[in-house]
mmCIF file with all atom_site columns, C-alpha atoms in Angstrom:
data_model
loop_
_atom_site.group_PDB
_atom_site.id
_atom_site.type_symbol
_atom_site.label_atom_id
_atom_site.label_alt_id
_atom_site.label_comp_id
_atom_site.label_asym_id
_atom_site.label_entity_id
_atom_site.label_seq_id
_atom_site.pdbx_PDB_ins_code
_atom_site.Cartn_x
_atom_site.Cartn_y
_atom_site.Cartn_z
_atom_site.occupancy
_atom_site.B_iso_or_equiv
_atom_site.pdbx_formal_charge
_atom_site.auth_seq_id
_atom_site.auth_comp_id
_atom_site.auth_asym_id
_atom_site.auth_atom_id
_atom_site.pdbx_PDB_model_num
ATOM 1  C CA . MET C 1 1  ? 7.158   7.915   10.469  1.00 83.00 ? 9   MET C CA 1
ATOM 2  C CA . SER C 1 2  ? 4.813   5.069   11.407  1.00 90.00 ? 10  SER C CA 1
ATOM 3  C CA . VAL C 1 3  ? 2.920   2.950   8.887   1.00 93.00 ? 11  VAL C CA 1
ATOM 4  C CA . MET C 1 4  ? -0.346  4.488   10.078  1.00 94.00 ? 12  MET C CA 1
ATOM 5  C CA . ASP C 1 5  ? 0.999   8.028   9.707   1.00 94.00 ? 13  ASP C CA 1
ATOM 6  C CA . ILE C 1 6  ? 2.091   7.320   6.130   1.00 95.00 ? 14  ILE C CA 1
ATOM 7  C CA . PHE C 1 7  ? -1.285  5.769   5.346   1.00 96.00 ? 15  PHE C CA 1
ATOM 8  C CA . TRP C 1 8  ? -3.336  8.684   6.711   1.00 97.00 ? 16  TRP C CA 1
ATOM 9  C CA . LEU C 1 9  ? -1.152  11.306  5.030   1.00 96.00 ? 17  LEU C CA 1
ATOM 10 C CA . PHE C 1 10 ? -1.684  9.498   1.723   1.00 96.00 ? 18  PHE C CA 1
ATOM 11 C CA . ILE C 1 11 ? -5.441  9.193   2.242   1.00 96.00 ? 19  ILE C CA 1
ATOM 12 C CA . TYR C 1 12 ? -6.001  12.813  3.301   1.00 96.00 ? 20  TYR C CA 1
ATOM 13 C CA . LYS C 1 13 ? -3.815  14.216  0.539   1.00 96.00 ? 21  LYS C CA 1
ATOM 14 C CA . TYR C 1 14 ? -4.851  12.059  -2.426  1.00 95.00 ? 22  TYR C CA 1
ATOM 15 C CA . HIS C 1 15 ? -8.155  10.365  -1.529  1.00 93.00 ? 23  HIS C CA 1
ATOM 16 C CA . PRO C 1 16 ? -9.953  12.352  1.198   1.00 95.00 ? 24  PRO C CA 1
ATOM 17 C CA . GLU C 1 17 ? -13.279 10.824  0.148   1.00 92.00 ? 25  GLU C CA 1
ATOM 18 C CA . LEU C 1 18 ? -12.022 7.514   1.620   1.00 92.00 ? 26  LEU C CA 1
ATOM 19 C CA . ALA C 1 19 ? -11.142 8.973   5.033   1.00 94.00 ? 27  ALA C CA 1
ATOM 20 C CA . ILE C 1 20 ? -14.660 8.323   6.339   1.00 94.00 ? 28  ILE C CA 1
ATOM 21 C CA . TYR C 1 21 ? -14.158 4.551   6.464   1.00 92.00 ? 29  TYR C CA 1
ATOM 22 C CA . ASP C 1 22 ? -12.873 2.478   9.365   1.00 92.00 ? 30  ASP C CA 1
ATOM 23 C CA . TRP C 1 23 ? -9.787  0.930   7.831   1.00 94.00 ? 31  TRP C CA 1
ATOM 24 C CA . LEU C 1 24 ? -8.242  -2.401  8.776   1.00 93.00 ? 32  LEU C CA 1
ATOM 25 C CA . VAL C 1 25 ? -4.674  -3.418  8.040   1.00 94.00 ? 33  VAL C CA 1
ATOM 26 C CA . ASP C 1 26 ? -2.888  -6.694  7.422   1.00 94.00 ? 34  ASP C CA 1
ATOM 27 C CA . SER C 1 27 ? 0.742   -7.307  6.591   1.00 93.00 ? 35  SER C CA 1
ATOM 28 C CA . GLN C 1 28 ? 2.868   -10.074 5.241   1.00 92.00 ? 36  GLN C CA 1
ATOM 29 C CA . LEU C 1 29 ? 6.404   -10.647 4.095   1.00 94.00 ? 37  LEU C CA 1
ATOM 30 C CA . MET C 1 30 ? 6.404   -11.549 0.432   1.00 94.00 ? 38  MET C CA 1
ATOM 31 C CA . ARG C 1 31 ? 8.798   -12.106 -2.420  1.00 94.00 ? 39  ARG C CA 1
ATOM 32 C CA . ARG C 1 32 ? 9.140   -9.280  -4.924  1.00 93.00 ? 40  ARG C CA 1
ATOM 33 C CA . GLU C 1 33 ? 8.347   -11.683 -7.758  1.00 91.00 ? 41  GLU C CA 1
ATOM 34 C CA . ASP C 1 34 ? 4.998   -12.591 -6.123  1.00 92.00 ? 42  ASP C CA 1
ATOM 35 C CA . ILE C 1 35 ? 3.619   -9.045  -6.445  1.00 88.00 ? 43  ILE C CA 1
ATOM 36 C CA . VAL C 1 36 ? 0.804   -9.399  -8.962  1.00 84.00 ? 44  VAL C CA 1
ATOM 37 C CA . SER C 1 37 ? 0.789   -5.872  -10.383 1.00 83.00 ? 45  SER C CA 1
ATOM 38 C CA . ASN C 1 38 ? 3.698   -5.224  -12.744 1.00 86.00 ? 46  ASN C CA 1
ATOM 39 C CA . GLU C 1 39 ? 3.472   -1.498  -11.976 1.00 87.00 ? 47  GLU C CA 1
ATOM 40 C CA . VAL C 1 40 ? 3.754   -2.095  -8.231  1.00 87.00 ? 48  VAL C CA 1
ATOM 41 C CA . ARG C 1 41 ? 6.536   -4.661  -8.637  1.00 88.00 ? 49  ARG C CA 1
ATOM 42 C CA . ALA C 1 42 ? 8.524   -2.141  -10.686 1.00 90.00 ? 50  ALA C CA 1
ATOM 43 C CA . MET C 1 43 ? 8.614   0.212   -7.674  1.00 89.00 ? 51  MET C CA 1
ATOM 44 C CA . VAL C 1 44 ? 10.587  -2.281  -5.604  1.00 92.00 ? 52  VAL C CA 1
ATOM 45 C CA . PRO C 1 45 ? 14.332  -1.711  -6.014  1.00 91.00 ? 53  PRO C CA 1
ATOM 46 C CA . GLU C 1 46 ? 16.191  -4.255  -8.119  1.00 89.00 ? 54  GLU C CA 1
ATOM 47 C CA . GLY C 1 47 ? 17.949  -6.818  -5.990  1.00 90.00 ? 55  GLY C CA 1
ATOM 48 C CA . MET C 1 48 ? 15.436  -6.586  -3.153  1.00 93.00 ? 56  MET C CA 1
ATOM 49 C CA . ILE C 1 49 ? 14.064  -10.117 -2.853  1.00 93.00 ? 57  ILE C CA 1
ATOM 50 C CA . ASN C 1 50 ? 11.566  -9.756  0.012   1.00 94.00 ? 58  ASN C CA 1
ATOM 51 C CA . VAL C 1 51 ? 9.254   -6.887  0.883   1.00 95.00 ? 59  VAL C CA 1
ATOM 52 C CA . ASN C 1 52 ? 6.920   -6.286  3.773   1.00 94.00 ? 60  ASN C CA 1
ATOM 53 C CA . CYS C 1 53 ? 3.492   -5.480  2.323   1.00 93.00 ? 61  CYS C CA 1
ATOM 54 C CA . PHE C 1 54 ? 0.860   -3.701  4.404   1.00 94.00 ? 62  PHE C CA 1
ATOM 55 C CA . VAL C 1 55 ? -2.635  -3.891  2.930   1.00 93.00 ? 63  VAL C CA 1
ATOM 56 C CA . PHE C 1 56 ? -5.293  -1.454  4.130   1.00 95.00 ? 64  PHE C CA 1
ATOM 57 C CA . PHE C 1 57 ? -8.941  -2.245  3.494   1.00 93.00 ? 65  PHE C CA 1
ATOM 58 C CA . TYR C 1 58 ? -12.364 -1.584  4.987   1.00 90.00 ? 66  TYR C CA 1
ATOM 59 C CA . LYS C 1 59 ? -15.302 -3.896  5.512   1.00 80.00 ? 67  LYS C CA 1
ATOM 60 C CA . GLY C 1 60 ? -17.257 -4.127  2.308   1.00 72.00 ? 68  GLY C CA 1
ATOM 61 C CA . GLY C 1 61 ? -14.579 -2.110  0.514   1.00 65.00 ? 69  GLY C CA 1
ATOM 62 C CA . THR C 1 62 ? -13.121 -4.736  -1.756  1.00 66.00 ? 70  THR C CA 1
ATOM 63 C CA . LYS C 1 63 ? -12.948 -2.167  -4.552  1.00 81.00 ? 71  LYS C CA 1
ATOM 64 C CA . ASN C 1 64 ? -10.470 0.097   -2.747  1.00 85.00 ? 72  ASN C CA 1
ATOM 65 C CA . VAL C 1 65 ? -7.257  -1.300  -1.313  1.00 90.00 ? 73  VAL C CA 1
ATOM 66 C CA . VAL C 1 66 ? -4.244  0.730   -0.236  1.00 93.00 ? 74  VAL C CA 1
ATOM 67 C CA . TYR C 1 67 ? -0.863  -0.972  -0.114  1.00 93.00 ? 75  TYR C CA 1
ATOM 68 C CA . LEU C 1 68 ? 2.350   0.173   1.538   1.00 94.00 ? 76  LEU C CA 1
ATOM 69 C CA . LEU C 1 69 ? 5.613   -1.564  0.698   1.00 94.00 ? 77  LEU C CA 1
ATOM 70 C CA . GLN C 1 70 ? 8.591   -1.555  3.038   1.00 94.00 ? 78  GLN C CA 1
ATOM 71 C CA . ASP C 1 71 ? 11.889  -3.393  3.153   1.00 90.00 ? 79  ASP C CA 1
ATOM 72 C CA . ASN C 1 72 ? 11.823  -6.847  4.749   1.00 86.00 ? 80  ASN C CA 1
ATOM 73 C CA . LYS C 1 73 ? 12.658  -5.421  8.195   1.00 84.00 ? 81  LYS C CA 1
ATOM 74 C CA . ALA C 1 74 ? 9.882   -2.796  7.913   1.00 80.00 ? 82  ALA C CA 1
ATOM 75 C CA . GLU C 1 75 ? 12.410  -0.018  8.471   1.00 86.00 ? 83  GLU C CA 1
ATOM 76 C CA . THR C 1 76 ? 12.355  1.773   5.109   1.00 89.00 ? 84  THR C CA 1
ATOM 77 C CA . SER C 1 77 ? 9.196   2.651   3.204   1.00 93.00 ? 85  SER C CA 1
ATOM 78 C CA . ILE C 1 78 ? 9.331   2.046   -0.546  1.00 93.00 ? 86  ILE C CA 1
ATOM 79 C CA . ALA C 1 79 ? 5.950   2.984   -2.023  1.00 93.00 ? 87  ALA C CA 1
ATOM 80 C CA . ILE C 1 80 ? 2.265   3.481   -1.266  1.00 95.00 ? 88  ILE C CA 1
ATOM 81 C CA . GLY C 1 81 ? -0.657  3.372   -3.639  1.00 93.00 ? 89  GLY C CA 1
ATOM 82 C CA . LEU C 1 82 ? -4.355  2.810   -4.189  1.00 93.00 ? 90  LEU C CA 1
ATOM 83 C CA . LEU C 1 83 ? -5.743  -0.103  -6.152  1.00 88.00 ? 91  LEU C CA 1
ATOM 84 C CA . LYS C 1 84 ? -9.367  0.218   -7.218  1.00 87.00 ? 92  LYS C CA 1
ATOM 85 C CA . ASN C 1 85 ? -10.969 -2.873  -8.706  1.00 84.00 ? 93  ASN C CA 1
ATOM 86 C CA . GLY C 1 86 ? -7.450  -4.269  -9.078  1.00 79.00 ? 94  GLY C CA 1
ATOM 87 C CA . GLU C 1 87 ? -6.304  -1.285  -11.161 1.00 85.00 ? 95  GLU C CA 1
ATOM 88 C CA . LEU C 1 88 ? -3.536  0.974   -9.868  1.00 86.00 ? 96  LEU C CA 1
ATOM 89 C CA . LEU C 1 89 ? -5.002  4.487   -9.596  1.00 86.00 ? 97  LEU C CA 1
ATOM 90 C CA . ASN C 1 90 ? -1.989  6.228   -8.195  1.00 87.00 ? 98  ASN C CA 1
ATOM 91 C CA . ALA C 1 91 ? 1.198   5.346   -6.408  1.00 90.00 ? 99  ALA C CA 1
ATOM 92 C CA . ILE C 1 92 ? 3.963   7.287   -4.788  1.00 90.00 ? 100 ILE C CA 1
ATOM 93 C CA . ILE C 1 93 ? 7.536   6.186   -4.370  1.00 90.00 ? 101 ILE C CA 1
ATOM 94 C CA . LEU C 1 94 ? 8.576   7.178   -0.875  1.00 90.00 ? 102 LEU C CA 1
#
């Protein structure tokens, strides 16, 4: 399943009120230890050093950010979740 498919399934199922926005996405390869949220970092399997992090956001929507974590080759999805005002509202291990 594509990154966009995973994102839209998550939005429509758990946060349909956010589906009205035009979302943008950015990605970067990052070290597991650099993930700021302890709750999000805990979802990354032990021993995995690097993760590919996709961040979904919309213009003016700094309060709501959706992240999707994948392995460093972007082949296996790990978790997706919504951060609101920097607080993890919900997350799903994939």
